[in-house]
Coordinates of C-alpha atoms and ligand atoms in Angstrom, one line a residue:
M1 CA -20.3 -12.0 8.3
R2 CA -16.8 -10.8 8.8
L3 CA -14.8 -12.8 11.4
S4 CA -11.5 -11.7 12.8
L5 CA -8.4 -13.7 12.3
I6 CA -8.4 -14.6 16.0
T7 CA -12.0 -15.8 15.9
K8 CA -11.3 -18.0 12.9
L9 CA -8.1 -19.5 14.5
T10 CA -10.0 -20.1 17.8
I11 CA -12.9 -21.8 16.0
A12 CA -10.5 -23.9 13.8
T13 CA -8.4 -24.9 16.8
G14 CA -11.5 -25.7 18.9
V15 CA -13.0 -27.9 16.2
I16 CA -9.8 -29.8 15.6
L17 CA -9.3 -30.2 19.4
L18 CA -12.9 -31.3 19.9
F19 CA -12.6 -33.9 17.1
F20 CA -9.4 -35.5 18.4
M21 CA -10.4 -35.4 22.0
A22 CA -13.8 -36.8 21.3
L23 CA -12.0 -39.6 19.3
F24 CA -9.6 -40.2 22.2
A25 CA -12.5 -40.2 24.7
Y26 CA -14.5 -42.6 22.6
M27 CA -11.5 -45.0 22.3
N28 CA -10.8 -44.8 26.0
V29 CA -14.4 -45.4 27.0
A30 CA -14.7 -48.3 24.5
T31 CA -11.4 -49.9 25.9
I32 CA -12.6 -49.5 29.5
K33 CA -16.0 -50.9 28.6
S34 CA -14.4 -54.0 27.0
I35 CA -12.1 -54.5 30.0
L36 CA -15.0 -54.2 32.5
L37 CA -17.2 -56.5 30.4
T38 CA -14.5 -59.1 30.2
S39 CA -14.0 -58.8 33.9
A40 CA -17.8 -59.1 34.6
I41 CA -18.0 -62.2 32.4
S42 CA -14.9 -63.7 34.0
D43 CA -16.5 -63.0 37.4
A44 CA -19.7 -64.8 36.3
D45 CA -17.6 -67.7 35.0
K46 CA -15.7 -68.0 38.3
L47 CA -19.0 -67.9 40.2
S48 CA -20.4 -70.7 38.0
E49 CA -17.2 -72.7 38.6
T50 CA -17.5 -72.1 42.3
I51 CA -21.1 -73.2 42.4
I52 CA -20.4 -76.3 40.4
K53 CA -17.4 -77.2 42.5
S54 CA -19.0 -76.5 45.8
T55 CA -22.1 -78.5 44.9
H56 CA -20.2 -81.4 43.4
Y57 CA -20.3 -83.7 46.5
E58 CA -23.9 -82.9 47.2
M59 CA -24.8 -83.8 43.6
L60 CA -22.8 -87.1 43.9
E61 CA -25.0 -87.9 46.9
D62 CA -28.0 -86.7 44.9
N63 CA -28.8 -84.2 47.7
R64 CA -30.6 -81.9 45.3
K65 CA -32.4 -80.0 48.1
R66 CA -29.0 -78.9 49.6
V67 CA -27.7 -78.0 46.1
Y68 CA -30.7 -75.8 45.3
E69 CA -30.4 -74.1 48.8
M70 CA -26.8 -73.3 48.1
M71 CA -27.7 -71.9 44.7
E72 CA -30.5 -69.9 46.3
E73 CA -28.0 -68.5 48.7
V74 CA -25.6 -67.5 46.0
G75 CA -28.5 -65.9 44.0
T76 CA -29.0 -63.4 46.8
L77 CA -25.4 -62.0 46.3
H78 CA -25.2 -58.4 45.2
G79 CA -25.1 -58.2 41.4
V80 CA -26.3 -61.8 40.8
E81 CA -29.7 -61.5 39.1
H82 CA -30.6 -65.0 38.2
I83 CA -29.2 -68.6 38.5
R84 CA -30.8 -71.6 36.9
M85 CA -29.9 -75.1 36.2
I86 CA -31.0 -76.9 33.0
N87 CA -30.6 -80.6 32.2
K88 CA -29.5 -82.0 28.9
S89 CA -33.1 -82.1 27.7
G90 CA -33.6 -78.3 28.2
F91 CA -35.7 -78.9 31.3
I92 CA -35.2 -76.2 33.9
T93 CA -34.5 -78.2 37.1
F94 CA -33.8 -75.1 39.3
S95 CA -34.2 -71.4 39.0
T96 CA -34.0 -68.5 41.5
K97 CA -37.2 -67.4 39.6
K98 CA -39.5 -70.1 40.8
E99 CA -42.1 -69.6 38.0
E100 CA -39.7 -71.0 35.3
I101 CA -38.9 -74.3 37.2
G102 CA -40.2 -77.1 35.2
Q103 CA -40.2 -75.3 31.8
Y104 CA -38.4 -76.4 28.8
L105 CA -36.0 -74.3 26.9
D106 CA -35.7 -74.3 23.1
K107 CA -32.2 -75.1 21.7
N108 CA -32.5 -72.0 19.5
E109 CA -32.9 -69.6 22.5
V110 CA -30.2 -67.0 22.9
G111 CA -28.6 -68.7 25.9
C112 CA -28.6 -72.1 24.2
S113 CA -27.7 -71.4 20.6
M114 CA -24.0 -70.7 21.4
C115 CA -23.4 -74.5 21.9
H116 CA -26.3 -76.0 20.1
T117 CA -25.3 -75.0 16.6
G118 CA -26.3 -77.5 13.9
R119 CA -26.7 -81.1 14.9
E120 CA -23.6 -81.4 17.0
V121 CA -23.4 -79.9 20.5
K122 CA -20.2 -78.0 21.2
V123 CA -18.7 -79.4 24.3
H124 CA -15.9 -76.8 24.9
V125 CA -16.9 -73.3 23.9
P126 CA -14.6 -70.3 25.0
M127 CA -15.9 -68.2 27.9
M128 CA -16.6 -65.0 25.8
N129 CA -18.7 -67.0 23.3
R130 CA -20.8 -68.4 26.0
S131 CA -21.8 -65.0 27.3
R132 CA -24.7 -62.9 26.1
I133 CA -25.5 -59.3 26.9
F134 CA -29.1 -58.2 27.0
T135 CA -31.7 -56.1 28.8
D136 CA -33.9 -58.0 31.1
R137 CA -37.7 -57.5 31.6
S138 CA -37.1 -54.9 34.3
G139 CA -35.0 -52.8 31.8
K140 CA -31.6 -53.6 33.5
K141 CA -28.6 -54.4 31.4
V142 CA -27.3 -57.8 32.3
V143 CA -24.8 -60.4 31.1
G144 CA -25.7 -64.1 31.0
L145 CA -23.1 -66.9 31.0
A146 CA -23.9 -70.5 30.4
K147 CA -21.5 -73.1 31.8
A148 CA -21.6 -76.8 31.1
I149 CA -21.7 -79.3 33.9
Y150 CA -19.4 -82.1 32.6
N151 CA -20.0 -85.8 33.3
E152 CA -16.9 -86.6 35.3
K153 CA -15.8 -90.0 36.4
S154 CA -17.0 -89.4 39.9
C155 CA -20.5 -88.7 38.5
Y156 CA -21.0 -91.8 36.4
T157 CA -19.4 -94.0 39.2
A158 CA -21.5 -92.4 42.0
P159 CA -23.9 -94.7 43.9
C160 CA -27.0 -93.0 42.5
H161 CA -25.5 -93.6 39.0
Y162 CA -28.2 -91.9 36.8
H163 CA -25.9 -91.0 33.9
P164 CA -24.2 -93.3 31.4
A165 CA -20.4 -92.9 31.2
K166 CA -20.5 -91.9 27.5
Q167 CA -22.6 -88.8 28.2
N168 CA -20.4 -85.7 28.1
I169 CA -22.5 -83.0 29.6
L170 CA -25.0 -83.5 32.4
G171 CA -26.6 -80.0 32.2
V172 CA -25.9 -76.3 32.1
L173 CA -25.6 -73.7 34.9
D174 CA -26.8 -70.4 33.6
I175 CA -25.9 -67.3 35.6
I176 CA -27.2 -63.8 34.8
V177 CA -25.2 -61.0 36.4
S178 CA -26.2 -57.3 36.5
L179 CA -24.1 -54.9 34.5
E180 CA -25.5 -51.9 36.3
E181 CA -22.4 -51.2 38.3
M182 CA -20.3 -51.3 35.1
E183 CA -22.8 -49.0 33.3
S184 CA -22.8 -46.5 36.1
F185 CA -19.0 -46.5 36.3
L186 CA -18.9 -46.0 32.5
S187 CA -21.4 -43.1 32.7
Y188 CA -19.3 -41.5 35.5
F189 CA -16.2 -42.0 33.4
R190 CA -17.9 -40.5 30.3
H191 CA -19.1 -37.5 32.4
K192 CA -15.6 -37.0 33.9
I193 CA -13.8 -37.3 30.5
G194 CA -16.4 -34.9 28.9
I195 CA -15.7 -32.3 31.6
L196 CA -11.9 -32.8 31.2
I197 CA -12.2 -32.4 27.4
V198 CA -14.2 -29.1 27.8
I199 CA -11.7 -27.8 30.3
L200 CA -8.8 -28.8 28.1
I201 CA -10.4 -27.2 25.0
V202 CA -11.1 -24.0 26.8
I203 CA -7.5 -23.8 28.2
I204 CA -5.8 -24.7 25.0
A205 CA -8.0 -22.4 22.9
S206 CA -7.5 -19.6 25.4
V207 CA -3.7 -20.1 25.4
I208 CA -3.6 -20.2 21.5
T209 CA -5.9 -17.1 21.4
Y210 CA -3.8 -15.2 23.8
F211 CA -0.5 -15.9 22.0
T212 CA -2.1 -15.3 18.6
H213 CA -3.4 -12.0 19.9
R214 CA 0.0 -11.0 21.3
L215 CA 2.2 -12.3 18.5
V216 CA 0.1 -11.9 15.4
N217 CA -3.0 -9.7 16.1
V218 CA -1.4 -6.8 17.9
P219 CA 1.5 -6.4 15.3
V220 CA -0.8 -6.9 12.4
R221 CA -3.2 -4.2 13.7
N222 CA -0.3 -1.9 14.3
L223 CA 0.9 -2.5 10.7
L224 CA -2.7 -1.9 9.5
A225 CA -2.9 1.4 11.3
H226 CA 0.4 2.5 9.8
T227 CA -0.7 1.3 6.4
R228 CA -3.7 3.5 6.7
K229 CA -1.5 6.5 7.7
I230 CA 0.6 5.9 4.6
S231 CA -2.4 5.6 2.3
S232 CA -3.5 9.0 3.6
G233 CA -0.2 10.5 2.6
N234 CA 1.8 10.4 6.0
F235 CA 5.0 8.7 4.9
D236 CA 6.8 9.6 8.1
S237 CA 4.8 6.8 9.9
Y238 CA 7.4 4.4 11.5
V239 CA 6.5 1.1 13.0
P240 CA 8.6 0.2 16.1
Y241 CA 10.5 -3.1 15.7
S242 CA 8.2 -5.7 17.3
S243 CA 10.0 -9.1 17.6
N244 CA 12.9 -11.1 16.3
D245 CA 10.8 -13.3 14.0
E246 CA 8.8 -13.1 10.8
M247 CA 6.7 -10.3 12.2
G248 CA 9.9 -8.4 12.9
D249 CA 11.0 -9.0 9.3
L250 CA 7.6 -7.8 8.1
T251 CA 7.9 -4.6 10.2
D252 CA 11.4 -4.0 8.9
A253 CA 10.2 -4.5 5.3
F254 CA 7.2 -2.2 5.9
N255 CA 9.5 0.6 7.3
K256 CA 11.8 0.3 4.3
M257 CA 8.8 0.4 2.0
S258 CA 7.4 3.5 3.6
Q259 CA 10.8 5.2 3.3
S260 CA 11.1 4.2 -0.4
L261 CA 7.5 5.5 -1.0
K262 CA 8.5 8.8 0.7
S263 CA 11.5 9.3 -1.4
A264 CA 9.6 8.3 -4.5
R265 CA 7.0 10.8 -3.7
Q266 CA 9.6 13.5 -3.0
E267 CA 11.2 12.7 -6.4
L268 CA 7.9 12.9 -8.1
E269 CA 7.1 16.2 -6.5
E270 CA 10.5 17.6 -7.4
W271 CA 10.0 16.3 -10.9
G272 CA 6.6 17.9 -11.1
K273 CA 8.0 21.2 -9.9
N274 CA 10.8 21.0 -12.3
L275 CA 8.4 20.3 -15.1
E276 CA 6.2 23.2 -14.1
R277 CA 9.2 25.5 -14.0
K278 CA 10.4 24.2 -17.4
V279 CA 7.0 24.6 -18.9
E280 CA 6.8 28.2 -17.6
E281 CA 10.3 28.9 -19.0
R282 CA 9.5 27.5 -22.4
T283 CA 6.2 29.3 -22.5
R284 CA 8.0 32.6 -21.7
E285 CA 10.6 31.8 -24.4
I286 CA 8.0 30.9 -27.0
K287 CA 6.1 34.1 -26.2
E288 CA 9.3 36.1 -26.5
I289 CA 10.1 34.5 -29.8
Q290 CA 6.6 35.1 -31.0
N291 CA 6.8 38.8 -30.1
Q292 CA 10.2 39.0 -31.7
L293 CA 8.8 37.5 -34.9
I294 CA 5.8 39.8 -34.9
R295 CA 8.1 42.8 -34.4
T296 CA 10.6 41.7 -37.0
E297 CA 7.8 41.2 -39.5
K298 CA 6.3 44.5 -38.6
L299 CA 9.6 46.2 -39.0
A300 CA 10.4 44.5 -42.3
S301 CA 7.2 45.6 -44.0
L302 CA 7.3 49.0 -42.4
G303 CA 11.0 49.3 -43.4
Q304 CA 10.2 49.0 -47.1
L305 CA 7.4 51.6 -47.0
V306 CA 9.4 54.0 -44.9
A307 CA 12.5 53.6 -47.2
G308 CA 10.4 54.6 -50.2
I309 CA 8.7 57.6 -48.6
A310 CA 12.0 58.8 -47.0
H311 CA 13.8 58.7 -50.3
E312 CA 11.0 60.6 -52.1
I313 CA 10.9 63.3 -49.3
N314 CA 14.7 63.5 -49.0
N315 CA 15.2 64.9 -52.5
P316 CA 12.7 67.8 -52.3
L317 CA 13.9 68.4 -48.7
T318 CA 17.5 68.7 -49.8
G319 CA 16.3 71.2 -52.4
I320 CA 14.3 73.2 -49.8
L321 CA 17.4 73.3 -47.5
M322 CA 19.8 74.2 -50.3
F323 CA 17.6 77.0 -51.6
A324 CA 16.7 78.2 -48.1
N325 CA 20.5 78.4 -47.3
L326 CA 21.1 80.2 -50.6
V327 CA 18.4 82.7 -49.8
N328 CA 19.7 83.1 -46.3
K329 CA 23.2 84.0 -47.6
N330 CA 21.8 87.0 -49.5
P331 CA 23.0 90.1 -47.6
K332 CA 20.2 92.2 -48.8
L333 CA 17.7 90.0 -47.1
H334 CA 15.2 91.7 -44.8
D335 CA 15.7 90.7 -41.1
E336 CA 12.1 89.6 -40.8
I337 CA 12.4 87.4 -43.8
R338 CA 15.8 86.1 -42.6
S339 CA 14.2 85.1 -39.4
D340 CA 11.4 83.3 -41.3
I341 CA 14.0 81.6 -43.6
N342 CA 15.8 80.4 -40.4
V343 CA 12.6 78.9 -39.2
I344 CA 12.3 77.1 -42.6
I345 CA 15.9 75.9 -42.3
A346 CA 15.4 74.7 -38.7
E347 CA 12.1 72.9 -39.5
A348 CA 13.6 71.4 -42.7
N349 CA 16.6 70.2 -40.6
R350 CA 14.2 68.7 -38.2
C351 CA 12.5 66.9 -41.1
A352 CA 15.9 65.8 -42.3
K353 CA 16.7 64.4 -38.9
I354 CA 13.5 62.4 -39.0
I355 CA 14.2 61.2 -42.5
K356 CA 17.7 60.2 -41.4
G357 CA 16.2 58.2 -38.6
L358 CA 13.7 56.6 -40.9
L359 CA 16.5 55.7 -43.4
D360 CA 18.6 54.3 -40.6
F361 CA 15.7 52.2 -39.5
S362 CA 14.9 51.0 -43.0
R363 CA 18.4 50.6 -44.4
E364 CA 19.2 47.4 -42.6
S365 CA 22.8 48.0 -43.4
I366 CA 24.9 44.9 -42.9
P367 CA 27.0 45.4 -39.7
Q368 CA 30.7 45.9 -40.3
K369 CA 31.7 43.5 -37.5
K370 CA 35.1 43.4 -35.8
P371 CA 36.2 42.0 -32.4
S372 CA 35.6 44.8 -29.9
S373 CA 35.3 45.4 -26.2
L374 CA 31.8 46.1 -25.0
N375 CA 33.3 48.0 -22.0
V376 CA 35.2 50.3 -24.4
I377 CA 32.2 50.9 -26.7
M378 CA 30.2 51.8 -23.6
D379 CA 32.8 54.2 -22.2
D380 CA 33.2 55.9 -25.6
T381 CA 29.5 56.4 -26.0
L382 CA 29.1 57.7 -22.5
E383 CA 31.9 60.2 -23.1
L384 CA 29.8 61.7 -26.0
V385 CA 26.8 62.5 -23.8
I386 CA 28.0 62.9 -20.2
H387 CA 28.8 66.6 -20.6
Q388 CA 25.5 67.4 -22.2
A389 CA 22.9 69.4 -20.3
G390 CA 20.5 66.5 -19.8
F391 CA 23.1 64.6 -17.8
H392 CA 24.2 67.3 -15.3
N393 CA 22.0 66.0 -12.5
I394 CA 22.6 62.4 -13.2
K395 CA 25.0 60.2 -11.3
V396 CA 26.5 57.5 -13.4
S397 CA 28.0 54.3 -11.8
K398 CA 29.8 51.6 -13.6
D399 CA 30.4 47.9 -12.8
Y400 CA 32.2 46.3 -15.6
A401 CA 33.3 42.7 -15.9
Q402 CA 37.0 43.1 -16.6
D403 CA 37.4 39.6 -18.1
L404 CA 34.6 40.1 -20.6
P405 CA 35.8 38.5 -23.9
L406 CA 35.9 40.7 -27.1
I407 CA 32.7 40.4 -29.1
N408 CA 32.3 40.6 -32.9
V409 CA 30.2 43.7 -33.5
D410 CA 29.8 46.9 -35.6
V411 CA 31.1 49.4 -33.1
N412 CA 29.2 52.4 -34.7
Q413 CA 25.9 50.6 -34.7
I414 CA 26.2 49.3 -31.1
G415 CA 27.3 52.8 -30.1
Q416 CA 24.1 54.1 -31.6
V417 CA 22.0 51.7 -29.6
I418 CA 23.8 52.6 -26.3
L419 CA 23.4 56.3 -27.2
N420 CA 19.6 55.8 -27.6
M421 CA 19.4 54.0 -24.3
L422 CA 21.4 56.7 -22.4
I423 CA 19.3 59.5 -23.9
N424 CA 16.1 57.7 -23.1
A425 CA 17.3 57.2 -19.5
S426 CA 18.2 60.9 -19.1
Q427 CA 14.8 61.9 -20.6
A428 CA 13.1 59.6 -18.1
M429 CA 14.8 61.5 -15.2
P430 CA 14.2 65.2 -16.0
G431 CA 14.9 66.1 -12.3
G432 CA 18.1 64.1 -12.2
G433 CA 18.8 60.6 -10.9
K434 CA 21.1 57.6 -11.3
I435 CA 22.2 55.5 -14.1
D436 CA 23.8 52.1 -13.2
I437 CA 25.8 50.5 -16.0
K438 CA 26.9 46.9 -15.7
T439 CA 28.6 44.4 -18.0
Y440 CA 28.9 40.7 -17.5
A441 CA 28.9 37.4 -19.4
K442 CA 25.9 35.0 -19.0
D443 CA 24.6 32.1 -21.0
G444 CA 26.9 32.6 -24.0
Y445 CA 26.1 36.4 -24.2
A446 CA 28.0 39.5 -23.3
C447 CA 25.4 41.5 -21.5
L448 CA 25.2 45.3 -21.0
Q449 CA 22.7 46.4 -18.4
I450 CA 21.6 50.1 -18.2
S451 CA 19.4 50.9 -15.3
D452 CA 17.8 54.3 -14.5
T453 CA 15.8 55.6 -11.6
G454 CA 13.4 57.4 -13.9
I455 CA 9.6 57.5 -14.4
G456 CA 9.4 53.8 -15.5
I457 CA 7.2 52.4 -18.3
P458 CA 3.6 51.6 -17.7
E459 CA 2.8 47.9 -18.2
E460 CA 0.5 48.4 -21.2
H461 CA 3.4 50.2 -23.0
I462 CA 6.1 47.6 -22.5
D463 CA 5.0 45.6 -25.6
K464 CA 4.9 48.7 -27.8
I465 CA 8.1 50.6 -27.0
F466 CA 10.0 48.8 -29.8
D467 CA 7.4 49.6 -32.4
P468 CA 8.4 52.3 -34.9
F469 CA 6.9 55.7 -34.1
F470 CA 5.7 54.7 -30.6
T471 CA 6.6 57.6 -28.4
T472 CA 5.3 59.3 -25.3
K473 CA 7.4 62.4 -25.8
S474 CA 6.1 65.5 -27.5
S475 CA 9.3 66.0 -29.5
G476 CA 10.2 62.3 -29.9
T477 CA 10.1 60.3 -33.2
G478 CA 9.6 57.0 -31.5
M479 CA 12.3 55.5 -33.8
G480 CA 15.1 55.2 -31.2
L481 CA 14.2 51.8 -29.7
S482 CA 12.9 50.3 -33.0
V483 CA 16.2 51.2 -34.7
S484 CA 18.2 49.8 -31.7
Y485 CA 16.1 46.6 -31.8
G486 CA 16.8 46.1 -35.5
I487 CA 20.6 46.6 -35.0
I488 CA 20.8 44.1 -32.0
E489 CA 18.7 41.6 -33.9
R490 CA 21.1 41.8 -36.9
H491 CA 23.9 41.1 -34.5
G492 CA 22.2 37.9 -33.3
G493 CA 21.5 39.4 -29.9
K494 CA 18.4 40.5 -28.0
I495 CA 17.2 43.4 -25.9
E496 CA 15.3 42.8 -22.7
V497 CA 13.4 45.4 -20.6
Q498 CA 12.3 45.4 -17.0
S499 CA 10.5 48.4 -15.6
K500 CA 8.5 49.5 -12.6
L501 CA 6.4 52.6 -12.8
G502 CA 7.8 55.4 -10.7
E503 CA 10.9 53.4 -9.8
G504 CA 12.9 53.0 -12.9
T505 CA 13.8 51.0 -16.0
T506 CA 16.5 48.5 -16.9
F507 CA 17.5 47.6 -20.4
I508 CA 19.7 44.6 -21.0
I509 CA 21.5 44.3 -24.3
K510 CA 22.7 40.8 -25.0
L511 CA 25.2 40.1 -27.7
P512 CA 26.5 36.7 -28.6
L513 CA 30.0 35.9 -27.3
S514 CA 31.2 33.9 -30.2
Ligands
ATP601 N1 14.5 54.7 -20.0 C1 13.2 54.9 -20.2 N2 12.3 55.3 -19.2 C2 11.0 55.5 -19.4 N3 10.4 55.3 -20.6 C3 11.2 55.0 -21.7 C4 12.6 54.7 -21.5 N4 13.1 54.4 -22.7 C5 12.1 54.4 -23.6 N5 11.0 54.8 -23.0 C6 9.6 54.9 -23.6 O1 9.7 54.3 -24.8 C7 9.2 55.2 -25.8 C8 9.9 54.9 -27.1 O2 11.3 55.2 -27.0 P1 12.1 55.6 -28.3 O3 13.5 55.8 -27.9 O4 11.8 54.5 -29.3 O5 11.4 56.9 -28.8 P2 11.5 58.3 -28.1 O6 12.6 58.3 -27.1 O7 10.1 58.6 -27.6 O8 11.8 59.2 -29.3 P3 13.3 59.5 -29.9 O9 14.1 58.3 -29.6 O10 13.1 59.8 -31.3 O11 13.7 60.8 -29.1 C9 9.5 56.5 -25.2 O12 8.7 57.5 -25.7 C10 9.2 56.3 -23.8 O13 7.8 56.4 -23.5
MG602 MG1 14.7 57.8 -27.7

């Protein structure tokens, strides 16, 4: 069974209060009982004394009848249960209970044994020791008190003179007084004190419960509710300051804790986001490097093959061209044949151009690097093509970083790359468009960005455009970008491409600044 803090406190307080109050009540009742009993015994003693004194002269005159009448009178007093007179032999000479007159009492009886201990008879016994408390035949609680009647001088010198002078005690007056009044008072007192204890316990327990509820239970419940909110992720939960005590300190500490938790969670979230971003970045970099490696490997193996074939074809091709030119120079040549020979020369030139491209690609010539301005290389290359037919409907805009540091590059090779890019851009915009050229420095690279508003590259082609012989053009060799890629790679740089179908393409050439 789960008990609330308040219930436990109330029960504990109630039990402790009950124990101490019961102890207090018991001690009180016991003290009052002892006082009342002593007073009852003292009253009985005084009564005995009064009877003995008031009957003294009647006894001296041996007027027993008068003495017994007086005792009879006293016996009718309220609270006096029984009076009897016993002589030294234990003979009951008088009793308010007539039936016991003339009987003998044994020395061992309760009322006699207090003085008749052993062989000697105690003459002077303290009042309390002469008393006895018992329940009489009718079930009433009573106290009996035996008082010795001493043989005074006036007794043994009296005219009747029954008793010798050396006799100490003539007899005993035994009075039995009811304790009913005392008992009823005690029971009334017990009842009153019981009620008082119950009222006190109820009041004290209620006061403690009320203050515990206000000072402990309410703030603790409040804190509990806010703790639940925090555990469900609501770190904005703020507990209002309750009081200037330990509860207030706890509230303060709780609010600080929730704030720390909140900032710790924010840090953790931030950290998680950072990590995610970094992982994405690294993954992209790894993928790029992987692609680069594949491409490099592909290009290297292809390069060897192509170099061999190109070299083998170049020699016979040179022969064909030389002899075709020789034949063409013959003035006697028939016009029809001349025209055929021109076709042979044109096609052979075309083949030579392809072979040249293949050789450029495979040669992997070591760049002749010198500090150069990327802006100047760009301008010089643009100058070569800008007046060509393909660029007539194209608007070119430039945005150069003027403070771009010189870079160590082979001007011819970089010019060739830029030329490829510009021609590709113009070919992607047959109906005209715009080319935006931008140079800037970023992350240790001098960057050249060439954007066109052409047809764009379909997503499935993006990974292939740098492959040798990949072309979507009927007259293209597909060698332009693969050659460019090789050149930039040999310069320690990279080429990036972004394209959206129907909107345009952007190539970024990145060359190391140092
Ligand atoms: N600016 C661009 N816009 C759209 N597509 C492009 C662009 N640049 C390149 N491409 C695509 O990439 C392919 C490969 O280009 P690359 O320069 O290597 O060869 P090519 O231009 O087809 O042939 P060549 O360069 O011999 O004339 C092109 O065929 C084209 O599909
Ligand atoms: Mg091209």
